[in-house]
mmCIF file of C-alpha atoms in Angstrom:
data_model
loop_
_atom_site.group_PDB
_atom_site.id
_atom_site.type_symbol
_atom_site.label_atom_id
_atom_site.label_comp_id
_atom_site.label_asym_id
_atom_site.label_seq_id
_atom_site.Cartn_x
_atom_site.Cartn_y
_atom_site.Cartn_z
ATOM 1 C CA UNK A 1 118.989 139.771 63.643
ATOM 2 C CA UNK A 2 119.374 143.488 64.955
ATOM 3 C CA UNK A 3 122.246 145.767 63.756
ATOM 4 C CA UNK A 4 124.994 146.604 66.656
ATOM 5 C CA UNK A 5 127.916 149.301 66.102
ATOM 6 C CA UNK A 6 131.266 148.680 67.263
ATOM 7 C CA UNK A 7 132.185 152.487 68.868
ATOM 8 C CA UNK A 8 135.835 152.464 68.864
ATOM 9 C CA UNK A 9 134.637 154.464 65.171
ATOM 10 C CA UNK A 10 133.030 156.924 67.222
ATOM 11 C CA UNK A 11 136.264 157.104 69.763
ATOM 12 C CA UNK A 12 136.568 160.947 69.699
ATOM 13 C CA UNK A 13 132.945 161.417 71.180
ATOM 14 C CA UNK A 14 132.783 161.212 74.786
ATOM 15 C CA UNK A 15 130.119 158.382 76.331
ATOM 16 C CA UNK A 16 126.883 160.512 75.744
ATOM 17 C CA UNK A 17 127.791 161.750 72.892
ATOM 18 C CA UNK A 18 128.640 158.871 71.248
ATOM 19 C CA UNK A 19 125.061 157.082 72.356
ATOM 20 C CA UNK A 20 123.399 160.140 70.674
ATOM 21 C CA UNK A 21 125.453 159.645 67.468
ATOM 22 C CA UNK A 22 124.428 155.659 67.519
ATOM 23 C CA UNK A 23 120.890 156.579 67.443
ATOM 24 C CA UNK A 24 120.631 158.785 65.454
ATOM 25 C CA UNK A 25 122.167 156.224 63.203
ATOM 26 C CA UNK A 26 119.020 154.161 63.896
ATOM 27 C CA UNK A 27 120.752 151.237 66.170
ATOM 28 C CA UNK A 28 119.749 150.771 69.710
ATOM 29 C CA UNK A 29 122.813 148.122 70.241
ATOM 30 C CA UNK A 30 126.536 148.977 71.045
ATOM 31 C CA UNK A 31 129.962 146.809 71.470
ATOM 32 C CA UNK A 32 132.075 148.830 73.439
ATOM 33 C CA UNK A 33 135.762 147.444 74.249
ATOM 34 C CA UNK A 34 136.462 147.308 77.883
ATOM 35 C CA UNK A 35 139.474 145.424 77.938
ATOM 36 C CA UNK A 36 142.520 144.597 75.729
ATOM 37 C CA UNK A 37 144.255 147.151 72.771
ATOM 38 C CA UNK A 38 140.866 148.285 71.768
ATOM 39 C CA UNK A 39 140.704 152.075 72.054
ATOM 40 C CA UNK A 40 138.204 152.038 75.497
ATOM 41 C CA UNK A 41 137.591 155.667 75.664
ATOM 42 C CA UNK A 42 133.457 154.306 76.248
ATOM 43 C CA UNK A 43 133.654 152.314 79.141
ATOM 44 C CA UNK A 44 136.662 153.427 81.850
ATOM 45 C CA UNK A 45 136.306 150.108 83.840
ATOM 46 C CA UNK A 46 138.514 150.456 86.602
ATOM 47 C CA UNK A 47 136.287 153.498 87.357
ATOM 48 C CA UNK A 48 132.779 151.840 86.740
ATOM 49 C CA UNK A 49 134.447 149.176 89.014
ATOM 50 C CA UNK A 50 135.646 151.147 91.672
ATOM 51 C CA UNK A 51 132.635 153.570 91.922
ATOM 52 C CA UNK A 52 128.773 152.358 92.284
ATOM 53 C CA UNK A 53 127.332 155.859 91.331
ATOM 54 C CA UNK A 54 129.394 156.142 88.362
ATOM 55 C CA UNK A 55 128.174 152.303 87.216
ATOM 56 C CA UNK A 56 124.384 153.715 87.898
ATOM 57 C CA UNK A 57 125.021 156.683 86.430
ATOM 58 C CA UNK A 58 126.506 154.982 83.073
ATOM 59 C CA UNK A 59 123.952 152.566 82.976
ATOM 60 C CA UNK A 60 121.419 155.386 83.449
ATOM 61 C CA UNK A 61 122.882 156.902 79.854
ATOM 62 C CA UNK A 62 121.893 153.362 78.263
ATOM 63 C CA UNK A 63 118.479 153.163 79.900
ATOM 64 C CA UNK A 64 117.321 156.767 79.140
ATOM 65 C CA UNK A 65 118.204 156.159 75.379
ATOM 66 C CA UNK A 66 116.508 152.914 75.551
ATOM 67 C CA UNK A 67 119.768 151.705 74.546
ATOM 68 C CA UNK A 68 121.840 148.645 75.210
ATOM 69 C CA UNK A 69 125.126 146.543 75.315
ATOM 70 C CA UNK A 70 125.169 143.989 72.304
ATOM 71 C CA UNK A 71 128.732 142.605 74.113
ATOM 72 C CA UNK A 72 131.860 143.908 75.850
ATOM 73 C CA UNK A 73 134.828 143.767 73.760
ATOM 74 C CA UNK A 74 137.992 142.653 75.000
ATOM 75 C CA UNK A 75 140.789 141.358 71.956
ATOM 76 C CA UNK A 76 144.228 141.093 72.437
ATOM 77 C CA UNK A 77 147.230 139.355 73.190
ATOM 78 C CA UNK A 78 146.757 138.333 77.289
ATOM 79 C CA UNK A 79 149.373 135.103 76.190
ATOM 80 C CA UNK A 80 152.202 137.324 75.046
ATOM 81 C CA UNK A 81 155.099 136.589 77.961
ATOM 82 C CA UNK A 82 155.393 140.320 79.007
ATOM 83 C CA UNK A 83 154.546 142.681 81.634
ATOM 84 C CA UNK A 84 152.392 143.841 78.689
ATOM 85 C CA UNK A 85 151.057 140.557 77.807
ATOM 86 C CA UNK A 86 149.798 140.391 81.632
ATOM 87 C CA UNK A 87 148.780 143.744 81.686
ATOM 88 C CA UNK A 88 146.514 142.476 78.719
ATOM 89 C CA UNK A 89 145.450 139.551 80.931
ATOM 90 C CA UNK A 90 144.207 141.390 83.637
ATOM 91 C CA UNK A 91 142.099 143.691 81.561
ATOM 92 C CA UNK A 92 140.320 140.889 80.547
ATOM 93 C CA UNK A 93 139.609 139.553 83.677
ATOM 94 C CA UNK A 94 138.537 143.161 85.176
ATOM 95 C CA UNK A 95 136.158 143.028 81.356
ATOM 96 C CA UNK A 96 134.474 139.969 82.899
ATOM 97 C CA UNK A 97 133.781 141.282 86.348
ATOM 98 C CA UNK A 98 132.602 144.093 84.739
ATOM 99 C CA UNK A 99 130.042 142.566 82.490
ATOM 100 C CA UNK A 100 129.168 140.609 85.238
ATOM 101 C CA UNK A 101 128.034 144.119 87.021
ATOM 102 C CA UNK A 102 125.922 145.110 83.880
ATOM 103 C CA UNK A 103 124.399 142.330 83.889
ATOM 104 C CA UNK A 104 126.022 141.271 80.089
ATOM 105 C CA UNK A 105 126.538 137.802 78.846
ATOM 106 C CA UNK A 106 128.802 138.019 76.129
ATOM 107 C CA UNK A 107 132.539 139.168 75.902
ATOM 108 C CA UNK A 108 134.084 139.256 72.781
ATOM 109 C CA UNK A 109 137.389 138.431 72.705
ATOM 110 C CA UNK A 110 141.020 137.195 70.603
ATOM 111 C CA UNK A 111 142.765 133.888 71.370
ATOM 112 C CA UNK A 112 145.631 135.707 71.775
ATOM 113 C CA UNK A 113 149.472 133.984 70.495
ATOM 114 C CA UNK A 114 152.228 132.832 73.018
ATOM 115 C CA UNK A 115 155.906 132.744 71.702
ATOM 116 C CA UNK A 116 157.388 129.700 70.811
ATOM 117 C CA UNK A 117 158.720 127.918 74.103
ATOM 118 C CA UNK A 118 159.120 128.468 77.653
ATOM 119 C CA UNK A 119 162.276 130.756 77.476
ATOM 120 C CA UNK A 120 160.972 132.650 73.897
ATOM 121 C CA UNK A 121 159.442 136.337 74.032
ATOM 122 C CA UNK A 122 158.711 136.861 70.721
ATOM 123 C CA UNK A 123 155.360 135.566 70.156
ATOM 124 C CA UNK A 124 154.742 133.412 66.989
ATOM 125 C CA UNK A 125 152.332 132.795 64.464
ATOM 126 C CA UNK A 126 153.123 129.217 63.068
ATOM 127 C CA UNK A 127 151.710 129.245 59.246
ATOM 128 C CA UNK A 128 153.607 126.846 57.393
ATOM 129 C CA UNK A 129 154.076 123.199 58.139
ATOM 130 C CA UNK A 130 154.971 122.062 61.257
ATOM 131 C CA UNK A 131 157.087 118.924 59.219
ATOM 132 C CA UNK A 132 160.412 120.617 59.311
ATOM 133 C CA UNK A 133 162.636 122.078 61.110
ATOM 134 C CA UNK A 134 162.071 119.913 63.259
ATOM 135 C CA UNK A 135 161.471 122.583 66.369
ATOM 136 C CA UNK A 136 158.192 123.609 64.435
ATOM 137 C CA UNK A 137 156.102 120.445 65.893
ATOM 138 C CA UNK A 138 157.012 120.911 69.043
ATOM 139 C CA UNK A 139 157.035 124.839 69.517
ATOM 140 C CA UNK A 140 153.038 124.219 68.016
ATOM 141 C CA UNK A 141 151.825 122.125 70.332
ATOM 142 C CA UNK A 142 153.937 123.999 73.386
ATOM 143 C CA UNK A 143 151.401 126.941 72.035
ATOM 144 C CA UNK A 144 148.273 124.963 72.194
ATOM 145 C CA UNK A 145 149.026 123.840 75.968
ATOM 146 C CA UNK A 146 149.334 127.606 77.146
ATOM 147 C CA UNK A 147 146.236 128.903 74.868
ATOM 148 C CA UNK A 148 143.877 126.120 76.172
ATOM 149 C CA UNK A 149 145.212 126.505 79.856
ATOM 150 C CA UNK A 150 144.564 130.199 79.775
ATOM 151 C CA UNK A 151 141.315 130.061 77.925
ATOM 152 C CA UNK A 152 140.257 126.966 80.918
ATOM 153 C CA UNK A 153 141.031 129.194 83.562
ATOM 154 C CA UNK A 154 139.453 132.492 81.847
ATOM 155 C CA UNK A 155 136.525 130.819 81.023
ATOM 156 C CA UNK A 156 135.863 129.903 84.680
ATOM 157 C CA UNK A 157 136.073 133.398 85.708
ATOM 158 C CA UNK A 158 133.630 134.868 83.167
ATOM 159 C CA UNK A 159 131.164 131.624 84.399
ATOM 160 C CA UNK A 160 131.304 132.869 88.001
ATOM 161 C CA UNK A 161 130.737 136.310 86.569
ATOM 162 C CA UNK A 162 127.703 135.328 85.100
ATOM 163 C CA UNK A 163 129.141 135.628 81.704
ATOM 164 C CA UNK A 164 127.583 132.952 79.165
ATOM 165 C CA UNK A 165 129.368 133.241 75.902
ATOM 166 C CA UNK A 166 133.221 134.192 74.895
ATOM 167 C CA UNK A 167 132.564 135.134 71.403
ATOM 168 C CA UNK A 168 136.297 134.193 69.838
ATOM 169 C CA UNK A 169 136.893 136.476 66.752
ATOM 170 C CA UNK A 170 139.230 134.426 64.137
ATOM 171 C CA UNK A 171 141.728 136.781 63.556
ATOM 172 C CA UNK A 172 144.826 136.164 61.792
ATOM 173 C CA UNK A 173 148.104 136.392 63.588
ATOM 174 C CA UNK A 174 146.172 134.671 66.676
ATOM 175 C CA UNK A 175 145.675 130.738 67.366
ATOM 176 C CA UNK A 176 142.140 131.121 66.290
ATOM 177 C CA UNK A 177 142.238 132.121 62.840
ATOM 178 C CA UNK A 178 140.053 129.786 61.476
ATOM 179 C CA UNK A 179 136.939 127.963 61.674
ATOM 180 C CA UNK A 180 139.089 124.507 62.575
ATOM 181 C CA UNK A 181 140.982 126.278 65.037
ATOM 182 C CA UNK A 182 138.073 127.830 66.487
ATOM 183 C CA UNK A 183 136.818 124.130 66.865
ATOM 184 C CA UNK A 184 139.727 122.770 68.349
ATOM 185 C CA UNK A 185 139.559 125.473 71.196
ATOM 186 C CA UNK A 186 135.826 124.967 71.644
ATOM 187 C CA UNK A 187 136.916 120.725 72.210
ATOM 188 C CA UNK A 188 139.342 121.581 74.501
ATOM 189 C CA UNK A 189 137.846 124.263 76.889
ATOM 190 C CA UNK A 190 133.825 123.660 76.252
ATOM 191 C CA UNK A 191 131.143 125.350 75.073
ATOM 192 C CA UNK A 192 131.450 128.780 76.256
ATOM 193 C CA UNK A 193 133.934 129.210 73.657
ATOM 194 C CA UNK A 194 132.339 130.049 70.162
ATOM 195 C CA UNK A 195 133.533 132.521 67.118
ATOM 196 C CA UNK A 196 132.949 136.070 66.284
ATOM 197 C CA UNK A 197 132.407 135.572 63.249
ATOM 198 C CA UNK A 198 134.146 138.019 61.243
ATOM 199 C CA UNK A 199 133.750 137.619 58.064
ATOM 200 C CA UNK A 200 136.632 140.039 56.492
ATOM 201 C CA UNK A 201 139.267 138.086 58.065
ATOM 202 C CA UNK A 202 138.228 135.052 56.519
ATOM 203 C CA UNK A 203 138.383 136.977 53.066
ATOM 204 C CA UNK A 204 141.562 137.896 53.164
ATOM 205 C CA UNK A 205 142.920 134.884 53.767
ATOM 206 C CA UNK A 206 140.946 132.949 50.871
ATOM 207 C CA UNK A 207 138.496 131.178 53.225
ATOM 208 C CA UNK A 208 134.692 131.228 52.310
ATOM 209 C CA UNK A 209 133.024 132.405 55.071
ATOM 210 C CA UNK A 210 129.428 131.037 54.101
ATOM 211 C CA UNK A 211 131.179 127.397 54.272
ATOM 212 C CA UNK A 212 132.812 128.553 57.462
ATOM 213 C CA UNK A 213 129.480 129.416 59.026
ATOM 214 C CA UNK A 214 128.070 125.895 58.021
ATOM 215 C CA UNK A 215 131.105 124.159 59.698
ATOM 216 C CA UNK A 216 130.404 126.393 62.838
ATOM 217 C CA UNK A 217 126.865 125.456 63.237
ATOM 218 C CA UNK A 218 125.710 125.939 67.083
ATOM 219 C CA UNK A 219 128.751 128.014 67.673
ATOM 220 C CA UNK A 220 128.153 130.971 66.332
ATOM 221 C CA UNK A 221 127.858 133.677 69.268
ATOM 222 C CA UNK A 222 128.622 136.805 67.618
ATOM 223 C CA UNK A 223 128.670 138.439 63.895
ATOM 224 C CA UNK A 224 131.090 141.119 62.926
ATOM 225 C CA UNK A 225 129.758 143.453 59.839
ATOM 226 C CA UNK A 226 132.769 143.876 58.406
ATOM 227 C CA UNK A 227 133.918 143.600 54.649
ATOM 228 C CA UNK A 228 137.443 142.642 53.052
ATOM 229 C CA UNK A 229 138.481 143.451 49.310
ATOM 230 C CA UNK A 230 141.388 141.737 47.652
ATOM 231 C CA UNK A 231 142.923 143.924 45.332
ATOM 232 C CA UNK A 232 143.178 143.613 41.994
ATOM 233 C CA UNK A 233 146.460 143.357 40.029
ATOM 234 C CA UNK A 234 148.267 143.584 43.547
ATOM 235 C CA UNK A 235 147.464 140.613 44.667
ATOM 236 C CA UNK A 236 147.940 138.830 41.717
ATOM 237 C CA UNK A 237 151.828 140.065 41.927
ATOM 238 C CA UNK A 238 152.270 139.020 45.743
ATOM 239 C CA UNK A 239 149.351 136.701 46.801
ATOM 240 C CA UNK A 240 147.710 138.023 50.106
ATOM 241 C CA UNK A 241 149.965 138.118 53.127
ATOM 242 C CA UNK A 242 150.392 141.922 53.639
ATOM 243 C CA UNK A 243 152.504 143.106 56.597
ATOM 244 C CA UNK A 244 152.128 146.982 55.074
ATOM 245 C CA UNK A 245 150.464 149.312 57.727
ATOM 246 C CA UNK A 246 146.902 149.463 57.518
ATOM 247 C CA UNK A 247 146.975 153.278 56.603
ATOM 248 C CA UNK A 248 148.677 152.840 53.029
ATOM 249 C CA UNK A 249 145.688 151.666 51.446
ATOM 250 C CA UNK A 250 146.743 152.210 47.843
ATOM 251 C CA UNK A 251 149.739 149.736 48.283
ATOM 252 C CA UNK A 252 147.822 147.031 50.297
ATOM 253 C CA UNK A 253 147.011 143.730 48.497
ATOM 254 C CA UNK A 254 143.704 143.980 50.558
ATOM 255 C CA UNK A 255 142.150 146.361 52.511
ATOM 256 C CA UNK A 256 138.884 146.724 55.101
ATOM 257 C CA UNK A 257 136.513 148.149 53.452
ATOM 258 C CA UNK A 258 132.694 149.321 54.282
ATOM 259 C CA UNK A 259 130.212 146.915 53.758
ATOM 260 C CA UNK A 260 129.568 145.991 50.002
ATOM 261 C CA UNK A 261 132.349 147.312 48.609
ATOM 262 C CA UNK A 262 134.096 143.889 48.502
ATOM 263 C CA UNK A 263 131.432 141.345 48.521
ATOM 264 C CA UNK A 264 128.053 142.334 46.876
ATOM 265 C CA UNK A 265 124.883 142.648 48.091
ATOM 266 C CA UNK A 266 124.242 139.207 46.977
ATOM 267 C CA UNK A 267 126.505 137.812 48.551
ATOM 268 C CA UNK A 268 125.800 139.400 52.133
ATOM 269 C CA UNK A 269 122.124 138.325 51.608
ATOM 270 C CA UNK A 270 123.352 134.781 50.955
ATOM 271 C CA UNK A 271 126.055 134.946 54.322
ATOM 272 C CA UNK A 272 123.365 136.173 56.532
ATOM 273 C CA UNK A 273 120.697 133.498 55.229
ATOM 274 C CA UNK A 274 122.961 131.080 55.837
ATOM 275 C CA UNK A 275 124.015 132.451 59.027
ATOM 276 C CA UNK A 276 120.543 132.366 60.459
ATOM 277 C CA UNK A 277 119.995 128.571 59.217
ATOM 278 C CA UNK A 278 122.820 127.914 61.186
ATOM 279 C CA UNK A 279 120.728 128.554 64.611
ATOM 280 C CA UNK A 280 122.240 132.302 64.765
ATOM 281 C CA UNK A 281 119.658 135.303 65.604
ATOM 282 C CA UNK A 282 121.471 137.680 67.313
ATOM 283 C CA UNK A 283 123.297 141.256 66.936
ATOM 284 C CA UNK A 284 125.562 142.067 63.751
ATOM 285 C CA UNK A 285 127.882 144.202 64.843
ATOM 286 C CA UNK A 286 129.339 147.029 62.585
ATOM 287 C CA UNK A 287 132.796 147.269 62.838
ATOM 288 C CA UNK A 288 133.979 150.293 60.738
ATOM 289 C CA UNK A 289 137.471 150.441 59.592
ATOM 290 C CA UNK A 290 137.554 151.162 56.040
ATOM 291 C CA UNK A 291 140.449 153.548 55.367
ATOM 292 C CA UNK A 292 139.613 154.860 51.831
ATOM 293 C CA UNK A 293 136.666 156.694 52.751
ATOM 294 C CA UNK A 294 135.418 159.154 55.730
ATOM 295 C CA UNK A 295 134.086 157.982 58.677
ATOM 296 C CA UNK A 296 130.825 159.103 57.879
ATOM 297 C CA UNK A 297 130.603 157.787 54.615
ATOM 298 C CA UNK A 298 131.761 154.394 55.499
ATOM 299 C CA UNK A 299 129.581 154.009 58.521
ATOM 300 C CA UNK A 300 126.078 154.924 56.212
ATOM 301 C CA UNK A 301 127.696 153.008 53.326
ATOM 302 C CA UNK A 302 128.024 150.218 55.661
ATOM 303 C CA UNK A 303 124.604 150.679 56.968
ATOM 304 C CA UNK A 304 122.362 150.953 54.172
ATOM 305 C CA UNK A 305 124.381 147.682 52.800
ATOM 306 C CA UNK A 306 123.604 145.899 56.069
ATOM 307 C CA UNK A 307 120.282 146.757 56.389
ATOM 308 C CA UNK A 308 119.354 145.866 53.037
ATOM 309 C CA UNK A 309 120.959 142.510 53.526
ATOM 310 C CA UNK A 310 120.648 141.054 57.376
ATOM 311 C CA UNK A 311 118.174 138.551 58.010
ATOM 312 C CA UNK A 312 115.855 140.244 60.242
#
């Protein structure tokens, strides 16, 4: 395995810049979003789409740092039935035409969450059972049909782009949350669906990650290094749902973190062991969003933990 960074971090550098910052960081591998909510101040695709010299000329960045794309990153919400919800949709697409110009093979991406029924705008993130009311069942399974169509059709269009992988990151509030939900996609569309595997959003939700990566053997496409802590005494008041903003910390019954200050050391070395028997040998890619520290800190905190504990 090779460390990646995620650059949104690194969003107030312009494009050379931030490559200079990466390095001397001592990764050669960047995920840059080009589609979806993500920040995208790294890759301005509609330009790098219009304009031939300006794709050489940002390749030619890459190539004279001996640098290159781990994936193209492209979450968000392209089922959400609004102009913005399309607008989300065709960033995608324009993500996979791109990658298919640089010559990438994985996009990273979010299953995204359509409302509840044809007429609904709202979208919504069925938790509880679907037993009762008795609209829950249905509204469910009226969500499944639209994710799987969409992710049919997308998937077709990354294929003739030359895309190979659509690296799914399990993120709660989406259809794929889960390892079993992950699965159920992968059935339905085929195997260029897998997971991100992110391993903080499994925390946070009480799911084991390690025993997630077993059930995802041969699926795994992409790793997210990315921590989760629960907080003490909080959590224990209120369980862990927590709809608080991200940027009150200090009220939060969990918050992302940089890398080993949730889990241990141990325990990275024993989710990247794992990881690896599970047939995965590619990029981990830092995502930094701890909130209780600097930037800087969190990204070398986050660093030294990873590179002490990837499988390499």
């Amino acid at each position: 395995m090779q460390l990646a960074l995620c650059t949104d971090v690194l969003a107030n550098l312009p494009f050379p810049d931030m490559l200079d910052k990466v390095k001397s960081l001592g990764i050669d591998a960047v995920e840059m979003t080009a589609g979806g909510w993500g920040a995208r101040k790294h890759v301005d695709t509609a330009a790098l789409l219009a304009d031939p010299a300006k794709l050489e000329a940002f390749q030619g960045e890459l190539t004279r740092r001996s640098m290159r794309i781990s994936a193209l990153n492209t979450s968000c919400n392209p089922l959400w039935p609004s102009a913005t919800g399309e607008e989300y949709k065709k960033s995608m697409y324009d993500c996979a035409t791109l990658a298919g110009k640089l010559g990438v093979k994985k996009l990273v991406a979010m299953a995204g969450l359509p409302a509840g029924n044809e007429t609904d705008t709202t979208p919504n993130w069925i938790t509880s059972t679907v037993s009762w009311p008795d609209f829950m069942a249905p509204a469910y399974a009226y969500q499944w049909e639209v994710t799987i169509k969409f992710w049919k059709e997308f998937a077709a269009h990354c294929k003739a782009c030359g895309v190979e992988q659509i690296a799914i990151e399990e993120f709660p509030g989406t259809m794929v949350w889960s390892a079993s939900t992950l699965l159920k996609l992968r059935d339905a569309v085929g195997p260029m669906i897998g997971i991100n595997l992110d391993p903080s959003h499994m925390m946070v939700l009480g799911a084991d990650p390690i025993a997630a990566a077993r059930a995802l053997r041969g699926c795994i496409f992409h790793v997210h290094g990315k921590d989760a802590r629960i907080e003490r005494q909080l959590s224990d008041v209120d369980g862990i749902l927590e709809p608080r903003p991200v940027t009150e910390p200090a009220e939060r019954v969990w918050n992302y973190v940089a890398v080993g200050c949730g889990k241990d050391l141990q325990w990275w070395k024993e989710f990247f062991s794992v990881v690896h028997m599970m047939g995965y040998d590619g990029d981990v890619s830092l995502e930094m969003e701890d909130l209780t520290m600097s930037v800087e800190a969190g990204l070398q905190t986050s660093i030294d933990a990873l590179n002490a504990t990837i499988s390499k």
